[in-house]
PDB file of C-alpha atoms in Angstrom:
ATOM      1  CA  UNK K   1     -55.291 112.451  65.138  1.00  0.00           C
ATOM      2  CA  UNK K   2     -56.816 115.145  62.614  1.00  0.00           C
ATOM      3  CA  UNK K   3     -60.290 116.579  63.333  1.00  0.00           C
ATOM      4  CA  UNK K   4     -61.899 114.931  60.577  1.00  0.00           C
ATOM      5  CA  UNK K   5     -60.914 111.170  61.159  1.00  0.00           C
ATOM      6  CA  UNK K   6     -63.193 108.663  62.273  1.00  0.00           C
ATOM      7  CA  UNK K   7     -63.203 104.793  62.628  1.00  0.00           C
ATOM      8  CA  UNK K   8     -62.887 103.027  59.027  1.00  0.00           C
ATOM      9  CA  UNK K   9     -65.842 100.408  60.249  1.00  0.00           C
ATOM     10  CA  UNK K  10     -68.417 103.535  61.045  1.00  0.00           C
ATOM     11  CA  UNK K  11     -66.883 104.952  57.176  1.00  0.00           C
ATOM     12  CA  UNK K  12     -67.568 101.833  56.106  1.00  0.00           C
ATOM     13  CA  UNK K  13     -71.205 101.902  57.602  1.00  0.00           C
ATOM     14  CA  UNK K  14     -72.018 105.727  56.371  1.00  0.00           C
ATOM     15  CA  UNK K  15     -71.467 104.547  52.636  1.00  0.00           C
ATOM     16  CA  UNK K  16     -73.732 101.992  52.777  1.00  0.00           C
ATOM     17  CA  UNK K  17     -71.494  99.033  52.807  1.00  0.00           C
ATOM     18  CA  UNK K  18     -73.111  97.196  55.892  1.00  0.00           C
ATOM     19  CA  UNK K  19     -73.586  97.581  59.700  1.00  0.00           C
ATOM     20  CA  UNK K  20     -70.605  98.635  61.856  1.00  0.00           C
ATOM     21  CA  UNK K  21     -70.590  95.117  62.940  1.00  0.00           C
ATOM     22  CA  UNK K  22     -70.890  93.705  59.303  1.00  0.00           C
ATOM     23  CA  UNK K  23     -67.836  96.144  58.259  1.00  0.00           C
ATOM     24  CA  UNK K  24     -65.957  95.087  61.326  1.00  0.00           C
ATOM     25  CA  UNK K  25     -65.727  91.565  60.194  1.00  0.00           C
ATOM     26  CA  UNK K  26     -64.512  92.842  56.611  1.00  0.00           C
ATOM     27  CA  UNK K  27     -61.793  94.545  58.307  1.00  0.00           C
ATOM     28  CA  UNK K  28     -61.025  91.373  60.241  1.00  0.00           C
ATOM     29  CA  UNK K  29     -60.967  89.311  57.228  1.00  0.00           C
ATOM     30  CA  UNK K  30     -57.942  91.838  55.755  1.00  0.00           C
ATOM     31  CA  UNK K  31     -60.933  92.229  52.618  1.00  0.00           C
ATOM     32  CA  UNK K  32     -60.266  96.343  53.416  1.00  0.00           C
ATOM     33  CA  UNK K  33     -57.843  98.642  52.339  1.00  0.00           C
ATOM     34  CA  UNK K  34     -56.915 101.712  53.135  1.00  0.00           C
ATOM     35  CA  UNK K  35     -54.585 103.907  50.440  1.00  0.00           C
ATOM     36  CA  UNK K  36     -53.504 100.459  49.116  1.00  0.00           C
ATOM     37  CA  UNK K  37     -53.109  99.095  52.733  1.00  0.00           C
ATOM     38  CA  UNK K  38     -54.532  96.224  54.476  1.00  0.00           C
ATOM     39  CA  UNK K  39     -56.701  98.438  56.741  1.00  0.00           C
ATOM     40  CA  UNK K  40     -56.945  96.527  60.801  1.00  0.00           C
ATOM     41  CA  UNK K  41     -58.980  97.077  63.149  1.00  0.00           C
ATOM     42  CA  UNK K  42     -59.253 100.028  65.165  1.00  0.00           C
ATOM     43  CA  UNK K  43     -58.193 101.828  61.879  1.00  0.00           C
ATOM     44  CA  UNK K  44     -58.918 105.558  61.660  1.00  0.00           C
ATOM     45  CA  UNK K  45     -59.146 107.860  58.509  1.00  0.00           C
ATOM     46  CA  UNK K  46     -60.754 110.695  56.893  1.00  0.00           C
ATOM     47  CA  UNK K  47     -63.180 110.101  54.996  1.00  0.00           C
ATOM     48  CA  UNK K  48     -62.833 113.139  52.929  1.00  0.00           C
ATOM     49  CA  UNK K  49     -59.853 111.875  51.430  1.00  0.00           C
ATOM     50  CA  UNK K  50     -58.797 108.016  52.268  1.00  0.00           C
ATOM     51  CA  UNK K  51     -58.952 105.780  49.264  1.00  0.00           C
ATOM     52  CA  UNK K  52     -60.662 102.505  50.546  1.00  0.00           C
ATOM     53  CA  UNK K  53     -61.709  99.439  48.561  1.00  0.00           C
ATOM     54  CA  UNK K  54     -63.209  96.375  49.472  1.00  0.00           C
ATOM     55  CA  UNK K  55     -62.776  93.154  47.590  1.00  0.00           C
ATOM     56  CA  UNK K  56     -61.015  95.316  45.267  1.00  0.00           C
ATOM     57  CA  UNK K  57     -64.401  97.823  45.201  1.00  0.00           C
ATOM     58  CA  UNK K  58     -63.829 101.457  45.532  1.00  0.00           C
ATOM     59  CA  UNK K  59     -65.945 102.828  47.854  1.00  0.00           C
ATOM     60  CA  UNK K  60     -67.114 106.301  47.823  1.00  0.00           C
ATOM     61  CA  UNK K  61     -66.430 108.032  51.199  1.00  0.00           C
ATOM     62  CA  UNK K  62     -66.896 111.573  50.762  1.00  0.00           C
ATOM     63  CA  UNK K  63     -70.362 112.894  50.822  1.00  0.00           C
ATOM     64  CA  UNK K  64     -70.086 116.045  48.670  1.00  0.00           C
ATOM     65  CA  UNK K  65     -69.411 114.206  45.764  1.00  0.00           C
ATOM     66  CA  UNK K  66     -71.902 113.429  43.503  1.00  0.00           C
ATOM     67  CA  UNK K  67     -72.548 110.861  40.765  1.00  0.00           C
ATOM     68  CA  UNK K  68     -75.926 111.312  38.171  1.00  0.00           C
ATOM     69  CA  UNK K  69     -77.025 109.279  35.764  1.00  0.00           C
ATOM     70  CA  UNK K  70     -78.737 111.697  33.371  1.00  0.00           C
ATOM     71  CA  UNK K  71     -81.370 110.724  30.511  1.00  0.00           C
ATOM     72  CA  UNK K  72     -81.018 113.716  27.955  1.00  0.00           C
ATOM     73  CA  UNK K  73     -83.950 114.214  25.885  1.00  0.00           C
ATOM     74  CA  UNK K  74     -83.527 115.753  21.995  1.00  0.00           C
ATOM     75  CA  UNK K  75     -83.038 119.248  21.644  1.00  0.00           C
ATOM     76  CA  UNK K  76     -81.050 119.608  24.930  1.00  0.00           C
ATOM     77  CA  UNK K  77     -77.599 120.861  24.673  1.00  0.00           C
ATOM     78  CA  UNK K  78     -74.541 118.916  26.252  1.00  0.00           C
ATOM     79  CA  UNK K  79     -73.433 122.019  28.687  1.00  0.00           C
ATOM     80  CA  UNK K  80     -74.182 123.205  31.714  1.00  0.00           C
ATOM     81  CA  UNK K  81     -75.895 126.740  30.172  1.00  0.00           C
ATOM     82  CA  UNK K  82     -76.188 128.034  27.094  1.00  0.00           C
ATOM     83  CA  UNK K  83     -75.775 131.921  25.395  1.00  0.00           C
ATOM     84  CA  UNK K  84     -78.102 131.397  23.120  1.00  0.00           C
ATOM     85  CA  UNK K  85     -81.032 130.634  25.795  1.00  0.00           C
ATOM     86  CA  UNK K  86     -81.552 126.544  24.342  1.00  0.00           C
ATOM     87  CA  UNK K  87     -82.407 123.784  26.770  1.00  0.00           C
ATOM     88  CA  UNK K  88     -79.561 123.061  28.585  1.00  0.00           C
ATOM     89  CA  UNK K  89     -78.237 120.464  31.440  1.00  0.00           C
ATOM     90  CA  UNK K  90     -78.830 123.078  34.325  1.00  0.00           C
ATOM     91  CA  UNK K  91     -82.453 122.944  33.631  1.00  0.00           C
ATOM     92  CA  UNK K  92     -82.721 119.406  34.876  1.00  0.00           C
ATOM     93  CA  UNK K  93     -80.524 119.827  37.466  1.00  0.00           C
ATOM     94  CA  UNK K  94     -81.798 122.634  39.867  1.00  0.00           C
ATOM     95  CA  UNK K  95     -82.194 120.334  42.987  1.00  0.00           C
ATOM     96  CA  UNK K  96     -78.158 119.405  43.219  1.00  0.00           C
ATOM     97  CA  UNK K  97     -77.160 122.047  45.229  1.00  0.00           C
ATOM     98  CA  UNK K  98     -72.947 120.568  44.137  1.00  0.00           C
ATOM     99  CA  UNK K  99     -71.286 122.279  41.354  1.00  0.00           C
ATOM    100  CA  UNK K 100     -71.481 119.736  38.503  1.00  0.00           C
ATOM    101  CA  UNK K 101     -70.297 118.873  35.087  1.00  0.00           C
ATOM    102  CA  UNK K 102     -71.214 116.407  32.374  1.00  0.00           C
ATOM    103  CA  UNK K 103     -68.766 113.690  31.433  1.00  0.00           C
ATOM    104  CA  UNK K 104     -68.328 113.646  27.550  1.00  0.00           C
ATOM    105  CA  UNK K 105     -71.241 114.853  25.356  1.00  0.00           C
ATOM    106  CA  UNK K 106     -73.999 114.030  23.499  1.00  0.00           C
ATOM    107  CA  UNK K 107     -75.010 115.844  20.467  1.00  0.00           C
ATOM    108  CA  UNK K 108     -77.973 117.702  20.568  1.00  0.00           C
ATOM    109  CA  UNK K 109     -80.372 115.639  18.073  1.00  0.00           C
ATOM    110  CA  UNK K 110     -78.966 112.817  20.092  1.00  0.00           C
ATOM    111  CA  UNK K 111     -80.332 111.103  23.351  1.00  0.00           C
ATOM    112  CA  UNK K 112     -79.722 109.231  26.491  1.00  0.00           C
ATOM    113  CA  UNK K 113     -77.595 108.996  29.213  1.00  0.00           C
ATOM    114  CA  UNK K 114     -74.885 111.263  30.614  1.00  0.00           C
ATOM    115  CA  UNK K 115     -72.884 110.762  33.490  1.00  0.00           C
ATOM    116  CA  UNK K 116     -73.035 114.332  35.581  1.00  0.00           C
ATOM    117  CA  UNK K 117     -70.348 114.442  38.681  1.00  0.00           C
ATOM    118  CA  UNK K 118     -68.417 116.978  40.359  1.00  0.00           C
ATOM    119  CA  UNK K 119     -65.641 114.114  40.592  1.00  0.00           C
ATOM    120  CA  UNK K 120     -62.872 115.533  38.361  1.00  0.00           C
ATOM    121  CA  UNK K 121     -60.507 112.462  38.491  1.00  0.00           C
ATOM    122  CA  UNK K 122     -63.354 110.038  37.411  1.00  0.00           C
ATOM    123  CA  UNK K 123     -64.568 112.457  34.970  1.00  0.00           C
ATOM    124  CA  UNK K 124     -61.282 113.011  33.266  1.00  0.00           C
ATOM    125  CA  UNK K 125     -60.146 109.524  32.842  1.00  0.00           C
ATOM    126  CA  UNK K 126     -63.642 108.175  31.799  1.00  0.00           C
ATOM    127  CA  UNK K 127     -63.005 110.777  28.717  1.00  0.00           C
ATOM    128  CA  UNK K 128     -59.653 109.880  28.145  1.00  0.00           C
ATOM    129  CA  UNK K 129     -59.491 107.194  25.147  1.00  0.00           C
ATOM    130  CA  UNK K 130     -56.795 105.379  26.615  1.00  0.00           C
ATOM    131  CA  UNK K 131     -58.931 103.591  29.121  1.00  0.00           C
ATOM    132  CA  UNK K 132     -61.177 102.290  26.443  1.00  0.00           C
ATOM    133  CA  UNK K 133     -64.311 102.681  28.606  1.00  0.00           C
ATOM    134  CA  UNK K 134     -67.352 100.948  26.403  1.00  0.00           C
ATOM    135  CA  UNK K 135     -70.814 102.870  25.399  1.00  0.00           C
ATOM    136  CA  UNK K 136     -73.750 101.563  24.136  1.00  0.00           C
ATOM    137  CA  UNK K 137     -76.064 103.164  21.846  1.00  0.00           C
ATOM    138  CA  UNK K 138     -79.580 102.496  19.984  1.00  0.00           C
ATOM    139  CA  UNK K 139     -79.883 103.548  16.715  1.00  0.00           C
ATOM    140  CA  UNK K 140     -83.105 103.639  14.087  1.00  0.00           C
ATOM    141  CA  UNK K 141     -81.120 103.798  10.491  1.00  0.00           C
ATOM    142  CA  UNK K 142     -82.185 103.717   7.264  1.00  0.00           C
ATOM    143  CA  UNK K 143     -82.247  99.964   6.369  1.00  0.00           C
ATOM    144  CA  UNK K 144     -82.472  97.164   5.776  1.00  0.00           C
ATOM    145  CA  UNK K 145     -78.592  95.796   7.259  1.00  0.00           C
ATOM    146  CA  UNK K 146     -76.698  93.584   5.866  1.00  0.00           C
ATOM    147  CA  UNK K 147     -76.218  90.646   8.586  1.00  0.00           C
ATOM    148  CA  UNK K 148     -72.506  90.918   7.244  1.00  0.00           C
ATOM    149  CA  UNK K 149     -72.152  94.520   8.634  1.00  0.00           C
ATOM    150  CA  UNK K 150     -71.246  93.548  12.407  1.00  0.00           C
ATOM    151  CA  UNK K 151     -68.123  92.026  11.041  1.00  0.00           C
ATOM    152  CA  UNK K 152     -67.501  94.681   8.485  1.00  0.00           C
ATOM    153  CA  UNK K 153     -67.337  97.357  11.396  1.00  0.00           C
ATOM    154  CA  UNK K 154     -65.274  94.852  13.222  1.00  0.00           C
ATOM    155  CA  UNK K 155     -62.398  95.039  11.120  1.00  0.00           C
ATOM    156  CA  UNK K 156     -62.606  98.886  10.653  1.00  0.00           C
ATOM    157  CA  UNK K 157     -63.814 101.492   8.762  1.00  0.00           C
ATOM    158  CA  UNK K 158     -61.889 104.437   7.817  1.00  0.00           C
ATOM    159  CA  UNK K 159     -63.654 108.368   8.370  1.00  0.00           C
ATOM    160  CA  UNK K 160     -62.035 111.308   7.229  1.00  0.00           C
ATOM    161  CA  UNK K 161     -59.966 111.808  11.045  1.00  0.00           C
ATOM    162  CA  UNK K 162     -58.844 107.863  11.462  1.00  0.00           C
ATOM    163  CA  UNK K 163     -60.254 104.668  11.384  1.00  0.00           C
ATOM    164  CA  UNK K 164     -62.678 102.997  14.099  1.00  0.00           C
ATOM    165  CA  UNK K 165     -63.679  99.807  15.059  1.00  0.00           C
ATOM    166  CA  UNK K 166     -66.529  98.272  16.723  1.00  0.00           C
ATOM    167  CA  UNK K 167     -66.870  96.406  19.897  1.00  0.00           C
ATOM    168  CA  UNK K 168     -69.994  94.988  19.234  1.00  0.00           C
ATOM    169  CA  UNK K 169     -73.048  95.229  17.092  1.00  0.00           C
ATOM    170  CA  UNK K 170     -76.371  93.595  16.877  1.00  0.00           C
ATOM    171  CA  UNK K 171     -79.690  94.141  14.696  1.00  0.00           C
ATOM    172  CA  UNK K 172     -82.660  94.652  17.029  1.00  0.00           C
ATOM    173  CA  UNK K 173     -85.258  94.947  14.374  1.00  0.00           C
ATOM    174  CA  UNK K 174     -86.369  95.715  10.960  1.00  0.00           C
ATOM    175  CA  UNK K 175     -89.561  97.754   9.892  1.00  0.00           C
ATOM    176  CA  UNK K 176     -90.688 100.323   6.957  1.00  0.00           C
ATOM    177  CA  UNK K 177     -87.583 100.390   5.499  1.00  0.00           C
ATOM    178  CA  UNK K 178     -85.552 101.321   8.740  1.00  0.00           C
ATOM    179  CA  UNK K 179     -83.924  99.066  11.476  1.00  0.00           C
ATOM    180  CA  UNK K 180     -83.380  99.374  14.469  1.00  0.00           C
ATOM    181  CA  UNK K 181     -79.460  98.160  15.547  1.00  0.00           C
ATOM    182  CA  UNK K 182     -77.344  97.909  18.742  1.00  0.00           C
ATOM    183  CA  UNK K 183     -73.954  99.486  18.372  1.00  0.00           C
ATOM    184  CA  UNK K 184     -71.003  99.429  20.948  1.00  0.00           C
ATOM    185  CA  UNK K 185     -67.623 101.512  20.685  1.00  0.00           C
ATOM    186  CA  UNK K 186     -64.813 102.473  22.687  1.00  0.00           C
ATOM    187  CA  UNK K 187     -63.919 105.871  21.452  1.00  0.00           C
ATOM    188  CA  UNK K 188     -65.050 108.906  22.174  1.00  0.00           C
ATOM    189  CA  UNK K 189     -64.758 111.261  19.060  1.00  0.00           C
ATOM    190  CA  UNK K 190     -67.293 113.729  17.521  1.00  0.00           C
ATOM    191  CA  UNK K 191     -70.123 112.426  16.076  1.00  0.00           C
ATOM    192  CA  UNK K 192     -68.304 109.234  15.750  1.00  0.00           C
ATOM    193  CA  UNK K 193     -71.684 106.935  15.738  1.00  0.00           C
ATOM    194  CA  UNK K 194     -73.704 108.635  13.170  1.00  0.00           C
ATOM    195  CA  UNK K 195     -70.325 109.375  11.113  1.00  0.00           C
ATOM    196  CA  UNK K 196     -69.737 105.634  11.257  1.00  0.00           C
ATOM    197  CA  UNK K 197     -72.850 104.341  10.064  1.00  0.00           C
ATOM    198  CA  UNK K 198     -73.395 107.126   7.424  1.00  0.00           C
ATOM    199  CA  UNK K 199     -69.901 105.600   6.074  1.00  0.00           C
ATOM    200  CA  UNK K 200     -71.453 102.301   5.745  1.00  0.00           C
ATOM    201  CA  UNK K 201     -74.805 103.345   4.097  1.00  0.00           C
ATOM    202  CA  UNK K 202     -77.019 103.691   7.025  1.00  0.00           C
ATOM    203  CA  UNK K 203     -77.411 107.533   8.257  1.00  0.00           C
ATOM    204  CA  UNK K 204     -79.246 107.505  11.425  1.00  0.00           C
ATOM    205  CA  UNK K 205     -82.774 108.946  12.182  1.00  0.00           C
ATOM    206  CA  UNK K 206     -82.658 108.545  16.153  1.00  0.00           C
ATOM    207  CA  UNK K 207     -79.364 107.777  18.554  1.00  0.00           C
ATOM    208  CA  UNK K 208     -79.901 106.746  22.306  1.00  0.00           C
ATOM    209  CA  UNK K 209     -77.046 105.912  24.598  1.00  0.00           C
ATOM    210  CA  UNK K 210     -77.745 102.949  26.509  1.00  0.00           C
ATOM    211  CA  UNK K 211     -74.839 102.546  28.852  1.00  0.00           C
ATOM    212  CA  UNK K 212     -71.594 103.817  29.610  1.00  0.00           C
ATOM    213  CA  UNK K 213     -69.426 100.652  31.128  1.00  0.00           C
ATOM    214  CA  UNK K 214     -72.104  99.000  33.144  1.00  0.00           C
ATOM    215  CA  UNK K 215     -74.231 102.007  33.778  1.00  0.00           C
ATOM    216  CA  UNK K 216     -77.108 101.651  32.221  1.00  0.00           C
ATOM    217  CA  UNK K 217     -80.308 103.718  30.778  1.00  0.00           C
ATOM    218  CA  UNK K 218     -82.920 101.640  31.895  1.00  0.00           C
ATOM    219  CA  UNK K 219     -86.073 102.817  32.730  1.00  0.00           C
ATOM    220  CA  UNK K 220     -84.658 106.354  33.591  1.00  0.00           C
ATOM    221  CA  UNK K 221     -87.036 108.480  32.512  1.00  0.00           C
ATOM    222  CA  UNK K 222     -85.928 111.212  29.490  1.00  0.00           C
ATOM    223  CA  UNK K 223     -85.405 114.474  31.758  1.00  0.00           C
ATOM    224  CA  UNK K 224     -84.320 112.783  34.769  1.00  0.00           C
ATOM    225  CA  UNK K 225     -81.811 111.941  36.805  1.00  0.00           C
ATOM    226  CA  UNK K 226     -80.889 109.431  39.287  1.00  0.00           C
ATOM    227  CA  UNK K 227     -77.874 108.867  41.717  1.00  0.00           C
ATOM    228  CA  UNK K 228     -75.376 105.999  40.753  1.00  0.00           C
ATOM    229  CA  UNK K 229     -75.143 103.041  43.548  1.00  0.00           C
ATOM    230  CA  UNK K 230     -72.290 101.209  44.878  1.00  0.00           C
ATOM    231  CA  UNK K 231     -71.566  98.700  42.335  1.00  0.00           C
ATOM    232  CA  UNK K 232     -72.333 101.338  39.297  1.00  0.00           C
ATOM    233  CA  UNK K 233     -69.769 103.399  41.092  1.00  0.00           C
ATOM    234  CA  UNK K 234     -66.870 100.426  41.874  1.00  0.00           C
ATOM    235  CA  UNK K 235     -67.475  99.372  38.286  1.00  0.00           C
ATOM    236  CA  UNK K 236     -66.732 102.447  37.178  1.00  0.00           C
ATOM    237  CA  UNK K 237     -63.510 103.313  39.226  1.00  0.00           C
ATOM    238  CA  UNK K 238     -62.394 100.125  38.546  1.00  0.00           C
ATOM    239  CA  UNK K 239     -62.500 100.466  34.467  1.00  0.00           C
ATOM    240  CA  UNK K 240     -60.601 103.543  34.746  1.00  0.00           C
ATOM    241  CA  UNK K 241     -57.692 101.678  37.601  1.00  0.00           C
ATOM    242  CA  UNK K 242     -58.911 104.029  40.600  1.00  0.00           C
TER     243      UNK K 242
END
């Protein structure tokens, strides 16, 4: 037995998944696994490093990592410190004693929420384009929008490194000349939001990101963070097959 191993229903308990008698009964039910194993009862592992789902849920186990939702205001830059003395994440993030990072970027006119996480694996692979992890964004534009744009970006638009397509896109409202539109996209290049909508005719005045996946903004407010839950966190492992 190593030194660090303990019984997978008091795990189970520490992350918040139920009581030990609550998790018992999940182990029972063969609804538990344990590094792709049907975990039984009287189970042991470490908690440090054992993979366990439940119902398919990957459930976080290890207590020094840590997953932020951050809402970054304008002006801040998308890095943990800067040279030149700017805003930058670190100032918002002086309580988390954990080494963190920020997973992708936001410009710096830009603003919204950034995932922050000292979780390399989930950090890399919600980057990578392959897993085609959605993100949400609010935009103000010059208008008014053609109610024929949505399926325009649907089909593609060419920029000068590729084309892009949309996932979705809405029209929230329209006021003074500007509107105010719901855009969703896959990828992950520079600038690839306000490049896209400047393509179409619509350069953007103000850009909010709204969600990544199904981790959303909401009432988060700009400057602050918050830790993810359980079923932000399963969500999210699960979009990138962890």
């Amino acid at each position: 037995m190593r030194e660090n191993e303990q019984r997978l229903q008091k795990v189970l308990a520490s992350a918040g998944v139920g009581s030990r008698r609550a998790s018992e009964e999940l182990i029972a039910a063969g609804r538990v696994t344990v590094d792709g194993k049907t975990a039984i009862l009287g189970s042991r592992v470490d908690p440090d490093i054992a993979v366990i789902h439940v119902d398919g849920e990957r459930i976080i186990t290890d207590v020094r990592t840590v997953h932020l939702a951050f809402n970054k205001p304008r002006g801040v830059i998308s890095s943990m410190s800067d040279e030149q003395g700017r805003p930058s994440l670190a100032n918002y993030v002086t309580a988390v004693p954990e080494r963190i990072f920020h997973v992708g970027r936001l410009d710096t006119d830009s603003e919204g929420l950034l995932l922050l996480t000292n979780d390399g694996d989930l950090a890399h692979r919600l980057m990578h384009p392959s897993y085609e992890v959605a993100k949400t964004y609010r935009c103000e534009v010059r208008g008014p929008v053609s109610p024929f744009l949505g399926k325009k970006l649907a089909k593609g638009v060419t920029l000068d490194d590729g084309p892009v397509t949309v996932d979705d896109f809405k029209i929230i409202d329209e006021y003074e000349g500007r509107s105010l539109v719901e855009i969703v996209v896959h990828e992950g290049r520079k600038h690839i939001v306000r490049r896209l909508l400047d393509q179409v005719g619509h350069p953007v005045y103000r850009l909010v990101r709204t969600k990544i996946g199904t981790v959303a903004l909401g009432n988060l407010k700009p400057g602050t963070v918050r830790n993810l839950n359980k079923g932000e966190l399963g969500a999210l492992y699960k979009a990138v097959g962890l």
